[in-house]
Amino acid sequence: MADAETISIKLTELLRHPEDLDKIPALKSEFIRKKAAVDGQLKLGLKEQLEITQAGMNSISDSQRTVNLIKEEMMKIDRLCAEAQNMIRDFPNINLVSQTHRNFAQVETMKFDLESFEERLSNLEQLLRQDYADMENQPNLLGIHLGLTQLRDIRDDAMDQIRRASDSSLEGTLQDYFTRLDDVIDWFDDHVGQACMNLIPLVTTNNHGLVVRLALVVAEEERNDKKVKALQDAQREYKQLASRFKSINSGPKQLRGYKEKFLRSIELYAQSQLEATEQQFLEDPEKLEKSMKWFFNDLFVVKTHMVGLMPKKWRIFNTYVQIYHNLMHNWLIKFIDDPELGSVNMLAIIHWNEKYHNKMERLGVSRDSLEPQLIDNREAELVREWRQLIVKSIDEWMDRFFTTDRKAFVERKSDTDSHDNDENGYLRTKTLPLVWRMLHENILASKKSDRMDVTEGVVDAIVRALKKRQMSWQRLIDDQSAIYSNPQSDQDGLSLLQDWLVAIANDQIACIDDNEVAGQIGYLTRFKRDFEPAVSPKFMPHATTELDALRDGYVDLSTHCITTFVSLIFASDFRSTLPDFFTPRWYAEQSMKRITTTFEDYIGDYSLVLHHSMLDIFVEELADELLVRYLSSVRNKGAKFKRTEPFTDKFKDDVLTTFAFFEKFSEFSLIKQKWRVVDGLVRLLEADKPTVASVYETFKREYWDVHLSWIEAVLKSRDDFDRGMLNSVKAKAAEVQVARGPETIMGKVK
């Protein structure tokens, strides 16, 4: 169950977005390749393990045979000894005298050792004081070790005899007598430990004498420990037989572990160096190689100078390599498993993997001989995680930027904190340059990986984030503009909302505004130039398609801002004017003049702060929205066209007023063409009843997307309307077949 959950989580990470489904074939191929590689390694490993196991079983069988032979020989020796006692006359007496002599000699030796123990211990203390004054050389190290070894043997023999005696009442007294020896041993061990912790400095300062003395001490202790281990094994396996041999029961009785302490000191020395490097790595990961210089310097010193100072069987260089490599492995894995590790640090570890092995190969250490693998063969996983760190950072920053924009947009307390004017005087939001600077830095970070797949993944993430930002802006604009759509709504904050719409529209144009002649490049083109050298040629068609979609999105969003701006003008400024169109008040009012005057005020206010390309769209949207609202006014309450009233003249006056305003703009020819539809409205209103259906047919062929409901509203506004007129038009509508074409202005009139 846990494995299934883990797989689900991994799949969720790999397939976070719908676009990631296109990666499934590539991921499948990669996993099949990895599985084949793992299966091959497992088969090879299994074969090696079987060979090793078979060799081990053969060795065990040979050893068992050897042990049985030794056991048989020792039993023969024991049998011969027993038979020899019966062959010699008076053997018991001779054996008793011999045993008495040996016991007497042992007593004499023990008496001398105990009497001289304190004096010899004091001499060793004096030698330790001399070495303490000269810790860099410790000239008495071997002498002290020899003396302490002898005193240890004396203590072990004495304690062994008192424990085997029938009366053990003096054991406590004897222990107190030897207490001082433990203090001296601890002092000696401190000296040895300091020498072990400073092996590399001792070698680099050419203090080879102390290194050799230290190696002799540790080598001797290693031999003694092997003897003790063999004795313990013999006593455990053949307790009765072993107790009968004096040579087996003499010498050291306990494992002292100097060799293990020696290796542990090497590890502690390197560990302290790594701990000192850790803070440097966290603060400045790019200097990891420099901060690890000591690591390879130490191994170089061991290889070139220390090997000849240590016993060959130790293979000291290989020992150092294994210890140092294990520490480096654990140190890196600790960072890799840290969820708080920064993306820059992760990238440094990814690069360090190859650099580390290159440096080790220069020291003659192949990467195949290093176990475990430096980062547990997780490079592909780390690259994916590092890419996800960048993607996560991008998403977090984009969310943070939009949260700031949303708060300022919704509150609309002041435009000075959220808006600014660029070098051309256009109104812009303050966050857009920060957004693109952040994206630029993340592209640079991805390029440092020197991996195309990483940069490609980051580019896809940025495109998704930018599309999400476009959609978020559009939803937010729609939500906020809806507040003012109701004619009875409070108009407080409307002007600031209009400023925001202009700034957002200008932002979208800034993203795609390329002017090679003027040396001006939009943010989107800069973005493409940033990543293009770092991605594969196969990726570029996909990237180009995505960038084109983004470019279209910026155009659509900027146009949406202007369209919304225009809608707000009509909802707020003309809420009392539009309902009068085509009513009796229409004839007496100069409504169209008031509307165009308002247009002129808005254009005058925003012409300098709105991008010049958007100004043309602004003018065109004003004309289109006015035309749509004008045509839709046939639905106004009280709208009625009487044969006796000069409505055709009023239509003409409105159109001429509109043309008089828009003729100074470059889009006038297009605007004039669209406003020809008013002539069609007039024809529908003034046509005789029998010809209305044919007038409708002509209108339908000119404007294929005209809604029949609007035609019905026009007809109902005639003072001579009857059901027969409407039925004839509906019948004609059923007969007329018109090909669909480009959308006309009538498609917007409901």
Tab-separated table of N, CA, C and O in Angstrom, residues 350-438:
chain	number	residue	atom	x	y	z
A	350	ILE	N	24.964	18.710	-7.829
A	350	ILE	CA	24.886	18.006	-9.115
A	350	ILE	C	26.191	18.159	-9.890
A	350	ILE	O	26.734	17.192	-10.441
A	351	HIS	N	26.721	19.368	-9.940
A	351	HIS	CA	27.987	19.606	-10.638
A	351	HIS	C	29.161	18.971	-9.899
A	351	HIS	O	30.131	18.528	-10.523
A	352	TRP	N	29.068	18.940	-8.578
A	352	TRP	CA	30.177	18.421	-7.772
A	352	TRP	C	30.388	16.926	-8.027
A	352	TRP	O	31.520	16.436	-7.923
A	353	ASN	N	29.339	16.206	-8.338
A	353	ASN	CA	29.441	14.766	-8.556
A	353	ASN	C	30.515	14.445	-9.599
A	353	ASN	O	31.404	13.622	-9.371
A	354	GLU	N	30.458	15.096	-10.749
A	354	GLU	CA	31.426	14.829	-11.814
A	354	GLU	C	32.804	15.366	-11.457
A	354	GLU	O	33.827	14.710	-11.702
A	355	LYS	N	32.847	16.558	-10.879
A	355	LYS	CA	34.139	17.143	-10.499
A	355	LYS	C	34.850	16.257	-9.482
A	355	LYS	O	36.068	16.074	-9.545
A	356	TYR	N	34.093	15.722	-8.533
A	356	TYR	CA	34.668	14.867	-7.490
A	356	TYR	C	35.339	13.638	-8.097
A	356	TYR	O	36.485	13.309	-7.772
A	357	HIS	N	34.628	12.977	-8.995
A	357	HIS	CA	35.192	11.759	-9.593
A	357	HIS	C	36.398	12.082	-10.477
A	357	HIS	O	37.358	11.286	-10.527
A	358	ASN	N	36.377	13.204	-11.153
A	358	ASN	CA	37.543	13.590	-11.961
A	358	ASN	C	38.769	13.793	-11.085
A	358	ASN	O	39.882	13.364	-11.434
A	359	LYS	N	38.586	14.428	-9.944
A	359	LYS	CA	39.710	14.666	-9.037
A	359	LYS	C	40.202	13.359	-8.422
A	359	LYS	O	41.414	13.164	-8.241
A	360	MET	N	39.275	12.461	-8.103
A	360	MET	CA	39.680	11.174	-7.542
A	360	MET	C	40.434	10.341	-8.573
A	360	MET	O	41.391	9.619	-8.223
A	361	GLU	N	40.019	10.431	-9.834
A	361	GLU	CA	40.736	9.692	-10.876
A	361	GLU	C	42.156	10.210	-11.049
A	361	GLU	O	43.074	9.450	-11.374
A	362	ARG	N	42.363	11.509	-10.845
A	362	ARG	CA	43.728	12.040	-10.894
A	362	ARG	C	44.587	11.471	-9.779
A	362	ARG	O	45.812	11.386	-9.907
A	363	LEU	N	43.949	11.070	-8.679
A	363	LEU	CA	44.679	10.441	-7.572
A	363	LEU	C	44.831	8.935	-7.784
A	363	LEU	O	45.381	8.242	-6.931
A	364	GLY	N	44.317	8.440	-8.918
A	364	GLY	CA	44.432	7.017	-9.221
A	364	GLY	C	43.298	6.182	-8.668
A	364	GLY	O	43.411	4.960	-8.585
A	365	VAL	N	42.183	6.828	-8.303
A	365	VAL	CA	41.038	6.110	-7.738
A	365	VAL	C	39.914	6.132	-8.769
A	365	VAL	O	39.360	7.196	-9.063
A	366	SER	N	39.574	4.986	-9.314
A	366	SER	CA	38.508	4.924	-10.314
A	366	SER	C	37.149	5.037	-9.642
A	366	SER	O	36.979	4.651	-8.478
A	367	ARG	N	36.184	5.532	-10.391
A	367	ARG	CA	34.853	5.709	-9.806
A	367	ARG	C	34.182	4.376	-9.512
A	367	ARG	O	33.325	4.297	-8.631
A	368	ASP	N	34.565	3.307	-10.239
A	368	ASP	CA	33.966	1.996	-9.988
A	368	ASP	C	34.405	1.412	-8.651
A	368	ASP	O	33.699	0.591	-8.058
A	369	SER	N	35.575	1.838	-8.179
A	369	SER	CA	36.093	1.298	-6.915
A	369	SER	C	35.529	2.007	-5.701
A	369	SER	O	35.758	1.578	-4.568
A	370	LEU	N	34.806	3.090	-5.919
A	370	LEU	CA	34.264	3.865	-4.796
A	370	LEU	C	32.849	3.391	-4.477
A	370	LEU	O	31.958	3.449	-5.318
A	371	GLU	N	32.683	2.909	-3.276
A	371	GLU	CA	31.372	2.467	-2.826
A	371	GLU	C	31.102	3.056	-1.441
A	371	GLU	O	32.001	3.095	-0.601
A	372	PRO	N	29.857	3.511	-1.205
A	372	PRO	CA	28.746	3.597	-2.162
A	372	PRO	C	28.968	4.707	-3.184
A	372	PRO	O	29.890	5.509	-3.028
A	373	GLN	N	28.130	4.716	-4.231
A	373	GLN	CA	28.231	5.796	-5.208
A	373	GLN	C	28.014	7.134	-4.502
A	373	GLN	O	27.218	7.234	-3.582
A	374	LEU	N	28.732	8.160	-4.941
A	374	LEU	CA	28.806	9.420	-4.195
A	374	LEU	C	27.435	9.960	-3.808
A	374	LEU	O	27.224	10.367	-2.659
A	375	ILE	N	26.491	9.977	-4.730
A	375	ILE	CA	25.148	10.497	-4.412
A	375	ILE	C	24.098	9.417	-4.671
A	375	ILE	O	22.959	9.713	-5.025
A	376	ASP	N	24.494	8.156	-4.493
A	376	ASP	CA	23.584	7.007	-4.612
A	376	ASP	C	22.896	6.946	-5.976
A	376	ASP	O	21.712	6.569	-6.078
A	377	ASN	N	23.633	7.343	-7.038
A	377	ASN	CA	23.092	7.308	-8.409
A	377	ASN	C	21.774	8.079	-8.526
A	377	ASN	O	20.872	7.708	-9.284
A	378	ARG	N	21.682	9.165	-7.809
A	378	ARG	CA	20.448	9.962	-7.797
A	378	ARG	C	20.587	11.241	-8.628
A	378	ARG	O	19.812	12.185	-8.446
A	379	GLU	N	21.550	11.266	-9.542
A	379	GLU	CA	21.778	12.496	-10.298
A	379	GLU	C	20.545	12.891	-11.115
A	379	GLU	O	20.128	14.058	-11.109
A	380	ALA	N	19.943	11.896	-11.802
A	380	ALA	CA	18.750	12.215	-12.595
A	380	ALA	C	17.624	12.718	-11.702
A	380	ALA	O	16.919	13.676	-12.032
A	381	GLU	N	17.478	12.072	-10.551
A	381	GLU	CA	16.448	12.507	-9.595
A	381	GLU	C	16.742	13.911	-9.084
A	381	GLU	O	15.838	14.741	-8.951
A	382	LEU	N	18.036	14.177	-8.804
A	382	LEU	CA	18.405	15.504	-8.301
A	382	LEU	C	18.154	16.578	-9.347
A	382	LEU	O	17.692	17.681	-9.021
A	383	VAL	N	18.477	16.247	-10.595
A	383	VAL	CA	18.230	17.216	-11.665
A	383	VAL	C	16.743	17.523	-11.761
A	383	VAL	O	16.339	18.689	-11.891
A	384	ARG	N	15.929	16.473	-11.649
A	384	ARG	CA	14.479	16.670	-11.702
A	384	ARG	C	14.000	17.483	-10.490
A	384	ARG	O	13.169	18.392	-10.625
A	385	GLU	N	14.540	17.160	-9.316
A	385	GLU	CA	14.155	17.904	-8.112
A	385	GLU	C	14.614	19.353	-8.201
A	385	GLU	O	13.897	20.270	-7.778
A	386	TRP	N	15.836	19.532	-8.739
A	386	TRP	CA	16.347	20.903	-8.852
A	386	TRP	C	15.491	21.707	-9.826
A	386	TRP	O	15.182	22.879	-9.574
A	387	ARG	N	15.109	21.059	-10.913
A	387	ARG	CA	14.215	21.738	-11.859
A	387	ARG	C	12.887	22.073	-11.187
A	387	ARG	O	12.339	23.159	-11.382
A	388	GLN	N	12.390	21.128	-10.356
A	388	GLN	CA	11.141	21.386	-9.655
A	388	GLN	C	11.288	22.515	-8.648
A	388	GLN	O	10.337	23.265	-8.408
A	389	LEU	N	12.485	22.644	-8.049
A	389	LEU	CA	12.721	23.763	-7.132
A	389	LEU	C	12.602	25.095	-7.873
A	389	LEU	O	12.013	26.054	-7.360
A	390	ILE	N	13.168	25.138	-9.081
A	390	ILE	CA	13.074	26.369	-9.873
A	390	ILE	C	11.617	26.627	-10.256
A	390	ILE	O	11.117	27.754	-10.140
A	391	VAL	N	10.933	25.560	-10.697
A	391	VAL	CA	9.523	25.712	-11.085
A	391	VAL	C	8.694	26.163	-9.890
A	391	VAL	O	7.836	27.063	-10.009
A	392	LYS	N	8.953	25.542	-8.739
A	392	LYS	CA	8.227	25.933	-7.519
A	392	LYS	C	8.496	27.390	-7.175
A	392	LYS	O	7.578	28.139	-6.804
A	393	SER	N	9.751	27.790	-7.307
A	393	SER	CA	10.109	29.186	-7.021
A	393	SER	C	9.390	30.137	-7.976
A	393	SER	O	8.880	31.188	-7.557
A	394	ILE	N	9.337	29.759	-9.259
A	394	ILE	CA	8.639	30.590	-10.241
A	394	ILE	C	7.164	30.724	-9.878
A	394	ILE	O	6.603	31.829	-9.865
A	395	ASP	N	6.531	29.592	-9.568
A	395	ASP	CA	5.103	29.619	-9.221
A	395	ASP	C	4.857	30.467	-7.977
A	395	ASP	O	3.886	31.240	-7.916
A	396	GLU	N	5.737	30.311	-6.973
A	396	GLU	CA	5.558	31.077	-5.741
A	396	GLU	C	5.721	32.566	-5.991
A	396	GLU	O	4.949	33.385	-5.481
A	397	TRP	N	6.738	32.930	-6.779
A	397	TRP	CA	6.955	34.351	-7.069
A	397	TRP	C	5.803	34.925	-7.888
A	397	TRP	O	5.336	36.047	-7.627
A	398	MET	N	5.330	34.169	-8.869
A	398	MET	CA	4.221	34.658	-9.696
A	398	MET	C	2.955	34.828	-8.851
A	398	MET	O	2.215	35.818	-8.999
A	399	ASP	N	2.711	33.879	-7.957
A	399	ASP	CA	1.552	34.009	-7.065
A	399	ASP	C	1.704	35.217	-6.150
A	399	ASP	O	0.738	35.943	-5.885
A	400	ARG	N	2.934	35.421	-5.677
A	400	ARG	CA	3.181	36.553	-4.784
A	400	ARG	C	2.974	37.879	-5.518
A	400	ARG	O	2.356	38.813	-4.984
A	401	PHE	N	3.486	37.956	-6.737
A	401	PHE	CA	3.306	39.188	-7.524
A	401	PHE	C	1.823	39.451	-7.784
A	401	PHE	O	1.351	40.580	-7.640
A	402	PHE	N	1.101	38.393	-8.183
A	402	PHE	CA	-0.301	38.619	-8.526
A	402	PHE	C	-1.134	38.916	-7.280
A	402	PHE	O	-2.117	39.669	-7.357
A	403	THR	N	-0.759	38.329	-6.150
A	403	THR	CA	-1.454	38.656	-4.904
A	403	THR	C	-1.304	40.137	-4.582
A	403	THR	O	-2.262	40.810	-4.173
A	404	THR	N	-0.085	40.652	-4.782
A	404	THR	CA	0.152	42.085	-4.567
A	404	THR	C	-0.678	42.920	-5.539
A	404	THR	O	-1.325	43.903	-5.142
A	405	ASP	N	-0.662	42.531	-6.820
A	405	ASP	CA	-1.444	43.259	-7.819
A	405	ASP	C	-2.940	43.182	-7.523
A	405	ASP	O	-3.657	44.180	-7.641
A	406	ARG	N	-3.390	42.010	-7.150
A	406	ARG	CA	-4.819	41.828	-6.876
A	406	ARG	C	-5.268	42.720	-5.718
A	406	ARG	O	-6.314	43.373	-5.798
A	407	LYS	N	-4.463	42.737	-4.653
A	407	LYS	CA	-4.813	43.557	-3.484
A	407	LYS	C	-4.911	45.033	-3.873
A	407	LYS	O	-5.879	45.723	-3.526
A	408	ALA	N	-3.907	45.510	-4.617
A	408	ALA	CA	-3.919	46.921	-5.026
A	408	ALA	C	-5.052	47.199	-6.001
A	408	ALA	O	-5.695	48.252	-5.942
A	409	PHE	N	-5.328	46.258	-6.890
A	409	PHE	CA	-6.374	46.433	-7.900
A	409	PHE	C	-7.764	46.478	-7.263
A	409	PHE	O	-8.615	47.288	-7.637
A	410	VAL	N	-7.982	45.598	-6.293
A	410	VAL	CA	-9.295	45.521	-5.650
A	410	VAL	C	-9.525	46.714	-4.724
A	410	VAL	O	-10.615	47.294	-4.694
A	411	GLU	N	-8.476	47.091	-3.969
A	411	GLU	CA	-8.639	48.193	-3.017
A	411	GLU	C	-8.671	49.550	-3.727
A	411	GLU	O	-9.427	50.440	-3.359
A	412	ARG	N	-7.796	49.726	-4.735
A	412	ARG	CA	-7.748	50.951	-5.539
A	412	ARG	C	-7.745	52.222	-4.674
A	412	ARG	O	-8.543	53.135	-4.860
A	413	LYS	N	-6.820	52.225	-3.705
A	413	LYS	CA	-6.733	53.388	-2.822
A	413	LYS	C	-5.999	54.537	-3.486
A	413	LYS	O	-6.358	55.691	-3.356
A	414	SER	N	-4.917	54.208	-4.191
A	414	SER	CA	-4.123	55.251	-4.846
A	414	SER	C	-3.376	54.625	-6.004
A	414	SER	O	-2.894	53.497	-5.912
A	415	ASP	N	-3.276	55.347	-7.093
A	415	ASP	CA	-2.570	54.798	-8.253
A	415	ASP	C	-1.079	55.043	-8.203
A	415	ASP	O	-0.315	54.448	-8.953
A	416	THR	N	-0.617	55.909	-7.306
A	416	THR	CA	0.815	56.222	-7.256
A	416	THR	C	1.634	55.061	-6.705
A	416	THR	O	2.802	54.923	-7.028
A	417	ASP	N	1.011	54.232	-5.849
A	417	ASP	CA	1.740	53.112	-5.276
A	417	ASP	C	1.821	51.923	-6.216
A	417	ASP	O	2.697	51.074	-6.077
A	418	SER	N	0.898	51.823	-7.166
A	418	SER	CA	0.829	50.649	-8.036
A	418	SER	C	1.175	50.947	-9.483
A	418	SER	O	1.517	50.040	-10.229
A	419	HIS	N	1.087	52.214	-9.894
A	419	HIS	CA	1.333	52.586	-11.284
A	419	HIS	C	2.558	53.474	-11.388
A	419	HIS	O	2.994	54.099	-10.428
A	420	ASP	N	3.070	53.513	-12.587
A	420	ASP	CA	4.205	54.385	-12.878
A	420	ASP	C	4.167	54.691	-14.372
A	420	ASP	O	3.471	54.024	-15.139
A	421	ASN	N	4.891	55.713	-14.769
A	421	ASN	CA	4.984	56.047	-16.192
A	421	ASN	C	6.342	55.615	-16.717
A	421	ASN	O	7.376	55.883	-16.088
A	422	ASP	N	6.339	54.934	-17.858
A	422	ASP	CA	7.616	54.493	-18.419
A	422	ASP	C	8.293	55.644	-19.161
A	422	ASP	O	7.844	56.798	-19.100
A	423	GLU	N	9.369	55.323	-19.875
A	423	GLU	CA	10.149	56.367	-20.544
A	423	GLU	C	9.348	57.074	-21.634
A	423	GLU	O	9.682	58.202	-22.025
A	424	ASN	N	8.295	56.429	-22.128
A	424	ASN	CA	7.446	57.059	-23.145
A	424	ASN	C	6.238	57.779	-22.545
A	424	ASN	O	5.422	58.331	-23.289
A	425	GLY	N	6.137	57.746	-21.231
A	425	GLY	CA	5.015	58.393	-20.561
A	425	GLY	C	3.796	57.513	-20.425
A	425	GLY	O	2.777	57.953	-19.893
A	426	TYR	N	3.866	56.254	-20.904
A	426	TYR	CA	2.722	55.367	-20.839
A	426	TYR	C	2.532	54.869	-19.406
A	426	TYR	O	3.504	54.562	-18.704
A	427	LEU	N	1.284	54.734	-18.992
A	427	LEU	CA	0.954	54.249	-17.654
A	427	LEU	C	1.225	52.746	-17.586
A	427	LEU	O	0.789	51.980	-18.443
A	428	ARG	N	1.961	52.325	-16.546
A	428	ARG	CA	2.344	50.910	-16.405
A	428	ARG	C	2.252	50.491	-14.940
A	428	ARG	O	2.375	51.324	-14.032
A	429	THR	N	2.044	49.205	-14.706
A	429	THR	CA	2.103	48.695	-13.334
A	429	THR	C	3.560	48.541	-12.927
A	429	THR	O	4.439	48.344	-13.772
A	430	LYS	N	3.800	48.594	-11.621
A	430	LYS	CA	5.180	48.521	-11.135
A	430	LYS	C	5.702	47.098	-11.041
A	430	LYS	O	6.916	46.886	-10.946
A	431	THR	N	4.801	46.126	-11.051
A	431	THR	CA	5.247	44.749	-10.838
A	431	THR	C	5.743	44.057	-12.103
A	431	THR	O	6.518	43.099	-12.014
A	432	LEU	N	5.292	44.513	-13.292
A	432	LEU	CA	5.664	43.791	-14.516
A	432	LEU	C	7.178	43.687	-14.716
A	432	LEU	O	7.681	42.594	-15.013
A	433	PRO	N	7.959	44.770	-14.575
A	433	PRO	CA	9.414	44.614	-14.726
A	433	PRO	C	10.010	43.632	-13.714
A	433	PRO	O	10.949	42.889	-14.039
A	434	LEU	N	9.431	43.606	-12.506
A	434	LEU	CA	9.925	42.671	-11.489
A	434	LEU	C	9.629	41.235	-11.889
A	434	LEU	O	10.455	40.340	-11.674
A	435	VAL	N	8.457	41.018	-12.481
A	435	VAL	CA	8.090	39.667	-12.935
A	435	VAL	C	9.089	39.161	-13.965
A	435	VAL	O	9.626	38.050	-13.847
A	436	TRP	N	9.380	39.986	-14.968
A	436	TRP	CA	10.278	39.537	-16.035
A	436	TRP	C	11.723	39.444	-15.564
A	436	TRP	O	12.485	38.607	-16.059
A	437	ARG	N	12.105	40.265	-14.607
A	437	ARG	CA	13.460	40.146	-14.051
A	437	ARG	C	13.605	38.823	-13.314
A	437	ARG	O	14.624	38.135	-13.428
A	438	MET	N	12.568	38.469	-12.545
A	438	MET	CA	12.592	37.193	-11.841
A	438	MET	C	12.660	36.032	-12.825
A	438	MET	O	13.437	35.078	-12.630
